Coordinates of N, CA, C and O and ligand atoms in Angstrom, one line a residue:
X957 N 110.4 124.1 122.4 CA 109.9 124.0 123.8 C 108.9 122.8 123.9 O 108.0 122.7 123.1
X958 N 109.1 121.9 124.8 CA 108.2 120.8 125.1 C 107.4 121.0 126.4 O 108.0 121.3 127.4
X959 N 106.1 120.7 126.3 CA 105.3 120.8 127.5 C 104.5 119.5 127.6 O 104.1 118.9 126.6
X960 N 104.2 119.1 128.9 CA 103.4 117.9 129.1 C 102.0 118.4 129.7 O 102.0 119.2 130.7
X961 N 101.0 117.9 129.2 CA 99.6 118.2 129.6 C 98.9 116.9 130.0 O 99.1 115.9 129.3
X962 N 97.9 117.0 130.9 CA 97.1 115.9 131.2 C 95.7 116.2 130.7 O 95.2 117.2 131.0
X963 N 95.0 115.2 130.1 CA 93.6 115.5 129.7 C 93.3 115.2 128.3 O 93.9 114.3 127.6
X964 N 92.3 116.0 127.8 CA 91.7 115.7 126.5 C 92.3 116.6 125.4 O 92.1 117.8 125.5
X965 N 92.8 116.0 124.4 CA 93.6 116.7 123.4 C 92.6 117.6 122.6 O 93.0 118.6 122.0
X966 N 91.3 117.2 122.6 CA 90.3 117.9 121.7 C 90.1 119.3 122.2 O 89.4 120.1 121.5
X967 N 90.5 119.6 123.4 CA 90.2 121.0 124.0 C 91.3 122.0 123.7 O 91.2 123.2 124.0
X968 N 92.3 121.6 123.1 CA 93.5 122.5 122.9 C 93.4 123.4 121.7 O 93.1 123.0 120.6
X969 N 93.8 124.6 122.0 CA 93.8 125.7 121.0 C 95.2 125.8 120.4 O 96.0 126.6 120.9
X970 N 95.5 124.9 119.5 CA 96.9 124.9 118.9 C 96.7 124.9 117.4 O 95.6 124.8 116.9
X971 N 97.9 125.0 116.7 CA 97.8 125.0 115.3 C 97.3 123.6 114.8 O 96.5 123.5 113.9
X972 N 97.8 122.6 115.4 CA 97.4 121.2 115.0 C 97.4 120.2 116.2 O 98.3 120.2 117.0
X973 N 96.4 119.4 116.3 CA 96.4 118.2 117.2 C 96.7 117.1 116.3 O 96.2 117.0 115.1
X974 N 97.3 116.0 116.8 CA 97.6 114.8 116.1 C 96.6 113.8 116.5 O 96.3 113.6 117.7
X975 N 96.1 113.1 115.5 CA 95.1 112.0 115.7 C 95.8 110.7 115.5 O 96.5 110.5 114.6
X976 N 95.6 109.7 116.5 CA 96.1 108.4 116.4 C 95.0 107.7 115.6 O 94.1 107.0 116.2
X977 N 95.0 107.7 114.3 CA 94.0 107.2 113.4 C 94.3 105.7 113.1 O 95.3 105.1 113.5
X978 N 93.3 105.1 112.3 CA 93.7 103.8 111.7 C 93.8 103.9 110.2 O 93.5 105.0 109.7
X979 N 94.2 102.9 109.5 CA 94.5 103.0 108.1 C 93.3 103.5 107.2 O 93.5 104.0 106.2
X980 N 92.1 103.3 107.7 CA 91.0 103.7 106.9 C 90.8 105.3 106.9 O 90.2 105.8 106.0
X981 N 91.3 105.9 108.0 CA 91.0 107.3 108.3 C 89.6 107.7 108.4 O 89.2 108.9 108.3
X982 N 88.8 106.7 108.7 CA 87.3 106.9 108.8 C 86.8 106.9 110.2 O 85.5 106.8 110.4
X983 N 87.6 107.1 111.1 CA 87.2 107.2 112.5 C 87.3 105.9 113.2 O 87.5 104.9 112.6
X984 N 87.3 105.9 114.5 CA 87.4 104.8 115.3 C 87.2 105.1 116.7 O 86.4 106.0 117.0
X985 N 87.8 104.3 117.7 CA 87.5 104.6 119.1 C 88.7 105.5 119.7 O 89.4 106.1 118.9
X986 N 88.7 105.5 121.0 CA 89.8 106.2 121.7 C 89.9 107.7 121.2 O 88.9 108.4 121.0
X987 N 91.1 108.2 121.1 CA 91.3 109.5 120.7 C 90.7 109.9 119.3 O 90.2 111.0 119.1
X988 N 90.8 109.0 118.4 CA 90.2 109.1 117.1 C 88.7 109.5 117.2 O 88.2 110.4 116.6
X989 N 88.0 108.7 118.0 CA 86.5 108.9 118.2 C 86.3 110.3 118.8 O 85.4 111.0 118.4
X990 N 87.1 110.6 119.8 CA 86.9 111.9 120.5 C 87.1 113.0 119.6 O 86.4 114.0 119.6
X991 N 88.1 113.0 118.7 CA 88.4 114.0 117.8 C 87.3 114.2 116.7 O 86.8 115.3 116.5
X992 N 86.9 113.1 116.1 CA 85.7 113.2 115.2 C 84.5 113.8 115.8 O 83.8 114.5 115.2
X993 N 84.2 113.3 117.0 CA 83.0 113.8 117.7 C 83.1 115.3 118.0 O 82.1 116.0 117.7
X994 N 84.2 115.7 118.4 CA 84.4 117.2 118.7 C 84.5 118.0 117.4 O 84.0 119.2 117.4
X995 N 85.1 117.4 116.4 CA 85.3 118.2 115.1 C 83.9 118.4 114.3 O 83.8 119.3 113.6
X996 N 83.1 117.3 114.4 CA 81.9 117.3 113.6 C 82.0 116.5 112.3 O 83.1 116.2 112.0
X997 N 80.9 116.3 111.6 CA 80.9 115.4 110.5 C 81.7 115.9 109.3 O 82.1 115.1 108.4
X998 N 82.0 117.2 109.2 CA 82.8 117.7 108.1 C 84.2 117.1 108.1 O 84.8 116.9 107.0
X999 N 84.7 116.7 109.3 CA 86.1 116.1 109.4 C 86.0 114.7 108.6 O 86.9 114.4 107.9
X1000 N 85.0 114.0 108.8 CA 84.9 112.7 108.1 C 84.8 112.8 106.6 O 85.4 112.1 105.9
X1001 N 84.1 113.8 106.3 CA 83.9 114.1 104.8 C 85.3 114.4 104.2 O 85.6 113.9 103.1
X1002 N 86.1 115.2 104.9 CA 87.4 115.5 104.4 C 88.4 114.3 104.3 O 89.1 114.1 103.4
X1003 N 88.2 113.5 105.4 CA 89.0 112.3 105.5 C 88.8 111.3 104.4 O 89.7 110.6 104.0
X1004 N 87.5 111.2 104.0 CA 87.2 110.2 102.9 C 88.0 110.4 101.7 O 88.4 109.4 101.0
X1005 N 88.4 111.6 101.3 CA 89.1 111.9 100.1 C 90.5 111.2 100.0 O 91.0 111.0 98.9
X1006 N 91.0 110.9 101.2 CA 92.4 110.3 101.2 C 92.4 108.9 100.8 O 93.4 108.3 100.4
X1007 N 91.3 108.2 100.9 CA 91.2 106.8 100.7 C 92.2 106.0 101.5 O 92.9 105.1 101.1
X1008 N 92.3 106.4 102.8 CA 93.2 105.7 103.7 C 94.6 106.3 103.9 O 94.9 107.3 103.1
X1009 N 95.4 105.7 104.7 CA 96.7 106.2 105.0 C 97.5 105.0 105.5 O 97.1 104.3 106.4
X1010 N 98.7 104.8 105.0 CA 99.5 103.6 105.4 C 100.0 103.9 106.8 O 100.2 105.0 107.2
X1011 N 100.3 102.8 107.5 CA 100.9 102.9 108.9 C 102.2 103.7 108.8 O 103.0 103.5 107.9
X1012 N 102.4 104.6 109.7 CA 103.7 105.4 109.8 C 103.7 106.6 109.0 O 104.6 107.4 109.0
X1013 N 102.6 106.9 108.3 CA 102.4 108.1 107.5 C 101.4 109.0 108.1 O 100.8 108.7 109.1
X1014 N 101.3 110.3 107.5 CA 100.4 111.3 108.1 C 99.7 112.1 107.1 O 100.3 112.3 106.0
X1015 N 98.5 112.5 107.3 CA 97.7 113.3 106.4 C 97.1 114.5 107.2 O 96.8 114.3 108.4
X1016 N 96.9 115.6 106.6 CA 96.4 116.8 107.3 C 95.0 117.2 106.8 O 94.8 117.2 105.6
X1017 N 94.1 117.6 107.8 CA 92.9 118.2 107.5 C 92.6 119.4 108.3 O 93.4 119.7 109.2
X1018 N 91.5 120.1 108.0 CA 91.1 121.2 108.8 C 90.6 120.7 110.2 O 90.3 119.5 110.3
X1019 N 90.4 121.6 111.1 CA 90.0 121.2 112.5 C 88.5 121.3 112.7 O 88.0 120.9 113.7
X1020 N 87.8 122.0 111.8 CA 86.4 122.3 111.8 C 85.9 122.8 113.2 O 86.5 123.9 113.6
X1021 N 85.1 122.1 113.9 CA 84.6 122.6 115.2 C 85.6 122.5 116.4 O 85.2 122.9 117.5
X1022 N 86.7 122.0 116.1 CA 87.8 121.9 117.2 C 88.4 123.3 117.4 O 88.5 124.1 116.5
X1023 N 88.8 123.5 118.6 CA 89.6 124.8 118.8 C 91.0 124.8 118.1 O 91.5 125.8 117.8
X1024 N 91.5 123.6 117.7 CA 92.7 123.4 116.9 C 92.3 123.7 115.5 O 91.3 123.4 115.0
X1025 N 93.3 124.4 114.8 CA 93.1 124.9 113.4 C 93.1 123.6 112.4 O 92.3 123.5 111.5
X1026 N 94.0 122.7 112.7 CA 94.1 121.5 111.8 C 94.3 120.3 112.7 O 94.6 120.3 113.8
X1027 N 94.1 119.1 112.0 CA 94.3 117.8 112.5 C 95.2 117.1 111.6 O 95.0 117.0 110.4
X1028 N 96.3 116.5 112.3 CA 97.2 115.7 111.5 C 96.9 114.2 111.9 O 97.0 113.9 113.1
X1029 N 96.5 113.5 110.9 CA 96.1 112.1 111.2 C 97.2 111.2 110.8 O 97.7 111.2 109.7
X1030 N 97.6 110.4 111.9 CA 98.8 109.5 111.6 C 98.4 108.1 112.1 O 97.6 108.0 112.9
X1031 N 98.9 107.1 111.4 CA 98.5 105.8 111.7 C 99.7 105.0 112.5 O 100.7 104.7 111.8
X1032 N 99.5 104.8 113.8 CA 100.5 104.1 114.5 C 100.4 102.6 114.2 O 99.4 102.1 113.7
X1033 N 101.5 101.9 114.5 CA 101.6 100.5 114.4 C 100.8 99.8 115.5 O 100.8 100.2 116.6
X1034 N 100.2 98.6 115.1 CA 99.6 97.7 116.1 C 100.9 96.9 116.7 O 101.7 96.5 115.9
X1035 N 101.0 96.9 118.0 CA 102.0 96.1 118.6 C 101.8 94.6 118.4 O 100.7 94.1 118.8
X1036 N 102.8 93.9 117.9 CA 102.7 92.5 117.7 C 103.7 91.9 118.7 O 103.3 91.4 119.7
X1037 N 104.9 91.9 118.3 CA 106.0 91.2 119.1 C 107.2 92.1 119.3 O 108.2 91.6 119.8
X1038 N 107.1 93.3 118.7 CA 108.3 94.2 118.9 C 109.3 94.0 117.8 O 110.3 94.7 117.7
X1039 N 109.1 92.9 117.0 CA 110.1 92.7 115.9 C 109.5 92.8 114.5 O 110.0 92.3 113.6
X1040 N 108.4 93.5 114.5 CA 107.7 93.7 113.2 C 107.7 95.2 112.9 O 106.7 95.7 112.4
X1041 N 108.9 95.8 113.1 CA 109.0 97.2 112.7 C 108.2 98.2 113.5 O 108.1 99.4 113.1
X1042 N 107.7 97.7 114.7 CA 106.8 98.6 115.4 C 107.5 99.9 115.9 O 107.0 101.0 115.7
X1043 N 108.8 99.8 116.4 CA 109.4 101.1 116.9 C 109.7 102.0 115.7 O 109.5 103.2 115.8
X1044 N 110.1 101.5 114.6 CA 110.5 102.3 113.4 C 109.2 103.0 112.9 O 109.2 104.2 112.5
X1045 N 108.1 102.2 112.9 CA 106.8 102.8 112.4 C 106.3 103.8 113.3 O 105.8 104.9 112.9
X1046 N 106.5 103.7 114.6 CA 106.0 104.7 115.5 C 106.8 106.0 115.4 O 106.3 107.1 115.4
X1047 N 108.1 105.8 115.3 CA 109.0 107.0 115.1 C 108.6 107.7 113.9 O 108.6 108.9 113.8
X1048 N 108.3 106.9 112.8 CA 107.8 107.5 111.5 C 106.6 108.3 111.7 O 106.4 109.4 111.0
X1049 N 105.7 107.9 112.5 CA 104.5 108.7 112.8 C 104.8 110.1 113.3 O 104.2 111.1 112.9
X1050 N 105.7 110.2 114.3 CA 106.1 111.5 114.9 C 106.8 112.3 113.9 O 106.6 113.5 113.7
X1051 N 107.7 111.7 113.1 CA 108.5 112.4 112.1 C 107.6 112.9 111.0 O 107.7 114.1 110.6
X1052 N 106.7 112.1 110.5 CA 105.8 112.6 109.4 C 104.9 113.7 109.9 O 104.6 114.7 109.2
X1053 N 104.4 113.6 111.1 CA 103.6 114.6 111.7 C 104.4 116.0 111.9 O 103.8 117.0 111.6
X1054 N 105.5 115.9 112.4 CA 106.4 117.1 112.6 C 106.8 117.7 111.2 O 106.9 118.9 111.1
X1055 N 107.0 116.8 110.2 CA 107.3 117.3 108.9 C 106.1 118.2 108.3 O 106.4 119.3 107.8
X1056 N 104.9 117.7 108.5 CA 103.8 118.5 108.1 C 103.7 119.8 108.9 O 103.5 120.9 108.2
X1057 N 103.9 119.8 110.1 CA 103.9 121.0 110.9 C 105.0 122.0 110.5 O 104.7 123.2 110.4
X1058 N 106.1 121.4 110.0 CA 107.2 122.3 109.5 C 106.7 122.9 108.1 O 106.8 124.1 107.9
X1059 N 106.2 122.0 107.3 CA 105.7 122.4 105.9 C 104.7 123.6 106.0 O 104.7 124.5 105.3
X1060 N 103.8 123.5 107.0 CA 102.7 124.4 107.2 C 103.2 125.6 108.1 O 102.3 126.4 108.5
X1061 N 104.4 125.6 108.6 CA 105.0 126.6 109.5 C 104.1 126.8 110.7 O 103.9 127.9 111.2
X1062 N 103.7 125.7 111.3 CA 103.0 125.8 112.6 C 103.9 126.1 113.7 O 105.0 125.8 113.7
X1063 N 103.3 126.9 114.7 CA 104.0 127.2 115.9 C 103.7 126.1 116.9 O 104.6 125.7 117.6
X1064 N 102.5 125.5 117.0 CA 102.2 124.7 118.1 C 101.5 123.4 117.5 O 100.7 123.4 116.6
X1065 N 101.9 122.2 118.2 CA 101.3 120.9 117.8 C 101.2 120.1 119.1 O 102.0 120.3 120.1
X1066 N 100.1 119.3 119.2 CA 99.9 118.5 120.4 C 99.8 117.0 119.9 O 99.0 116.7 119.0
X1067 N 100.5 116.2 120.6 CA 100.5 114.7 120.3 C 99.8 114.0 121.4 O 100.1 114.1 122.6
X1068 N 99.0 113.0 121.1 CA 98.5 112.0 122.1 C 99.7 110.9 122.1 O 100.6 111.0 121.3
X1069 N 99.5 109.9 123.0 CA 100.5 108.9 123.0 C 100.1 107.8 122.0 O 99.4 106.9 122.4
X1070 N 100.5 108.0 120.8 CA 100.1 107.2 119.7 C 100.4 105.7 119.9 O 101.5 105.3 120.4
X1071 N 99.5 104.9 119.6 CA 99.5 103.4 119.6 C 99.5 102.8 121.0 O 99.5 101.6 121.1
X1072 N 99.4 103.7 122.1 CA 99.4 103.1 123.4 C 98.1 102.7 124.0 O 98.0 102.3 125.2
X1073 N 97.0 102.9 123.2 CA 95.7 102.5 123.7 C 95.3 101.1 123.0 O 96.0 100.1 123.4
X1074 N 94.4 101.1 122.2 CA 93.9 99.9 121.5 C 95.0 99.2 120.8 O 95.0 97.9 120.7
X1075 N 96.0 99.9 120.3 CA 97.1 99.2 119.5 C 98.1 98.6 120.4 O 99.1 97.9 119.9
X1076 N 98.1 98.7 121.7 CA 98.9 97.9 122.6 C 100.4 98.1 122.7 O 101.1 97.3 123.2
X1077 N 100.9 99.2 122.1 CA 102.3 99.5 122.2 C 102.7 99.7 123.6 O 102.1 100.5 124.4
X1078 N 103.8 99.1 124.1 CA 104.2 99.3 125.5 C 104.5 100.8 125.8 O 105.2 101.5 125.0
X1079 N 103.9 101.3 126.8 CA 103.9 102.8 127.0 C 105.2 103.4 127.2 O 105.5 104.5 126.8
X1080 N 106.1 102.6 127.9 CA 107.4 103.2 128.2 C 108.3 103.4 126.9 O 108.9 104.4 126.7
X1081 N 108.3 102.3 126.1 CA 109.0 102.4 124.9 C 108.4 103.4 124.0 O 109.1 104.2 123.3
X1082 N 107.1 103.5 124.0 CA 106.5 104.5 123.1 C 106.8 105.9 123.6 O 107.0 106.8 122.7
X1083 N 106.9 106.2 124.9 CA 107.2 107.5 125.3 C 108.6 107.9 124.9 O 108.9 109.0 124.5
X1084 N 109.6 106.9 125.0 CA 111.0 107.2 124.7 C 111.1 107.5 123.2 O 111.8 108.5 122.8
X1085 N 110.4 106.8 122.3 CA 110.4 107.1 120.9 C 109.8 108.4 120.6 O 110.4 109.2 119.8
X1086 N 108.6 108.8 121.2 CA 108.0 110.0 121.0 C 108.9 111.2 121.4 O 109.1 112.1 120.6
X1087 N 109.5 111.1 122.6 CA 110.3 112.2 123.1 C 111.6 112.3 122.2 O 112.0 113.4 121.9
X1088 N 112.2 111.2 121.9 CA 113.4 111.4 121.1 C 113.2 111.9 119.7 O 113.9 112.7 119.2
X1089 N 112.1 111.5 119.1 CA 111.7 112.0 117.7 C 111.4 113.5 117.8 O 111.9 114.3 116.9
X1090 N 110.7 113.9 118.8 CA 110.4 115.4 118.9 C 111.7 116.2 119.2 O 111.9 117.2 118.5
X1091 N 112.5 115.7 120.1 CA 113.8 116.4 120.4 C 114.7 116.5 119.2 O 115.3 117.6 118.9
X1092 N 114.8 115.5 118.4 CA 115.6 115.5 117.2 C 115.0 116.5 116.2 O 115.8 117.2 115.6
X1093 N 113.8 116.6 116.1 CA 113.2 117.6 115.2 C 113.4 119.0 115.7 O 113.8 119.9 114.9
X1094 N 113.2 119.2 117.0 CA 113.3 120.6 117.5 C 114.8 121.1 117.4 O 115.0 122.2 117.3
X1095 N 115.7 120.1 117.5 CA 117.2 120.5 117.4 C 117.5 121.0 116.0 O 118.4 121.8 115.8
X1096 N 116.7 120.6 115.0 CA 117.0 120.9 113.6 C 116.2 122.0 113.1 O 116.7 122.7 112.1
X1097 N 115.0 122.2 113.5 CA 114.0 123.0 112.8 C 113.3 124.0 113.7 O 113.2 123.7 114.9
X1098 N 113.0 125.2 113.2 CA 112.3 126.2 114.0 C 110.8 126.0 114.2 O 110.2 126.5 115.1
X1099 N 110.2 125.2 113.3 CA 108.7 125.0 113.4 C 108.5 123.5 113.6 O 109.1 122.7 112.8
X1100 N 107.5 123.1 114.4 CA 106.8 124.0 115.4 C 107.7 124.4 116.5 O 108.7 123.6 116.9
X1101 N 107.4 125.5 117.1 CA 108.2 125.9 118.2 C 107.7 125.4 119.6 O 108.5 125.5 120.6
X1102 N 106.5 125.0 119.6 CA 105.9 124.5 120.8 C 105.3 123.1 120.6 O 104.4 123.0 119.7
X1103 N 105.7 122.1 121.3 CA 105.2 120.8 121.2 C 104.6 120.3 122.6 O 105.2 120.4 123.6
X1104 N 103.3 119.9 122.5 CA 102.6 119.4 123.8 C 102.5 117.9 123.6 O 102.0 117.4 122.6
X1105 N 102.9 117.2 124.7 CA 102.5 115.9 124.8 C 101.3 115.8 125.7 O 101.3 116.4 126.8
X1106 N 100.2 115.1 125.2 CA 99.0 115.1 126.0 C 98.8 113.7 126.5 O 98.6 112.7 125.7
X1107 N 98.9 113.5 127.8 CA 98.7 112.2 128.4 C 97.2 112.1 128.9 O 96.8 113.1 129.6
X1108 N 96.6 111.1 128.5 CA 95.1 111.0 128.9 C 95.0 110.1 130.2 O 94.1 110.3 131.0
X1109 N 96.0 109.2 130.3 CA 95.9 108.3 131.5 C 97.1 108.6 132.4 O 98.1 109.2 132.0
X1110 N 96.9 108.2 133.7 CA 98.0 108.4 134.7 C 99.3 107.8 134.3 O 100.4 108.4 134.6
X1111 N 99.3 106.6 133.8 CA 100.6 105.9 133.5 C 101.4 106.7 132.5 O 102.6 107.0 132.7
X1112 N 100.7 107.2 131.4 CA 101.5 108.0 130.4 C 101.9 109.3 131.1 O 103.0 109.7 130.8
X1113 N 101.0 109.9 131.9 CA 101.5 111.2 132.5 C 102.8 111.0 133.3 O 103.7 111.8 133.2
X1114 N 102.8 110.0 134.1 CA 104.0 109.7 135.0 C 105.2 109.4 134.1 O 106.3 109.8 134.4
X1115 N 105.0 108.6 133.1 CA 106.2 108.2 132.3 C 106.8 109.4 131.5 O 108.0 109.6 131.5
X1116 N 105.9 110.2 131.0 CA 106.4 111.4 130.3 C 107.1 112.4 131.2 O 108.1 113.0 130.9
X1117 N 106.5 112.5 132.4 CA 107.0 113.4 133.4 C 108.5 113.0 133.8 O 109.4 113.8 133.8
X1118 N 108.6 111.7 134.0 CA 109.9 111.1 134.4 C 110.9 111.3 133.2 O 112.0 111.8 133.4
X1119 N 110.5 111.0 132.0 CA 111.4 111.0 130.9 C 111.8 112.4 130.4 O 112.8 112.6 129.8
X1120 N 110.9 113.3 130.7 CA 111.1 114.7 130.2 C 111.9 115.5 131.4 O 112.2 116.6 131.2
X1121 N 112.0 114.8 132.5 CA 112.7 115.4 133.7 C 112.0 116.7 134.1 O 112.6 117.7 134.3
X1122 N 110.6 116.6 134.2 CA 109.9 117.8 134.6 C 108.9 117.4 135.8 O 108.8 116.2 136.1
Ligands
LIG1008 P1 95.8 103.7 119.3 O1 94.9 102.8 118.5 O2 96.8 104.4 118.5 O3 96.4 102.9 120.4 P2 94.0 105.0 121.1 O4 93.1 106.2 120.8 O5 93.3 103.7 121.5 O6 94.9 104.8 119.8 O7 95.0 105.4 122.3 C1 96.1 106.2 122.1 C2 96.3 107.0 123.3 O8 95.3 108.2 123.3 C3 96.1 106.3 124.6 O9 97.2 106.6 125.5 C4 94.8 106.9 125.2 O10 94.8 106.8 126.6 C5 94.8 108.3 124.6 N1 93.6 109.0 124.5 C6 92.3 108.5 124.4 N2 91.4 109.5 124.3 C7 92.1 110.7 124.4 C8 91.8 112.1 124.3 N3 90.6 112.5 124.2 N4 92.9 113.0 124.4 C9 94.1 112.6 124.5 N5 94.5 111.3 124.5 C10 93.5 110.3 124.5

């Protein structure tokens, strides 16, 4: 089951929220900053142990002061020219995050629109990749059973609404 929400991902009471992190995993702006702020300093302490994360991969931590139990940190690609593996790397972020949710037998997971802020990925292509990666996973596996797309801005909300036919 896929649902679309508008607003702040840090408020959601789900098994895992996904963070659009950077390769250092040491925090940043946008959704990353909001997640670290809401989770508290213990999140950064746990993130340090990974010594970073390559683009397209994902790592999991506890949620600390967040209502979400866990945070899945994934590193989206920076948009360059569209010919530098950006679509494949973005798809890989969704797949890797969903694989962790499957491994941990999570029921619910919430995604922000990875790479569509500071990283400049075109929102429409990003929404198509996100939706198709999630649908492909849900067709094959029982976990997670509930996937939330969280749109922070109006553009993303409208795009997801249109592409999800809701
Ligand atoms: P990236 O560097 O991957 O582009 P950003 O955090 O800059 O990451 O942006 C990713 C998306 O997250 C953008 O669509 C942005 O509007 C959205 N966003 C920013 N803050 C939040 C939040 N608190 N909850 C959900 N989405 C958010």
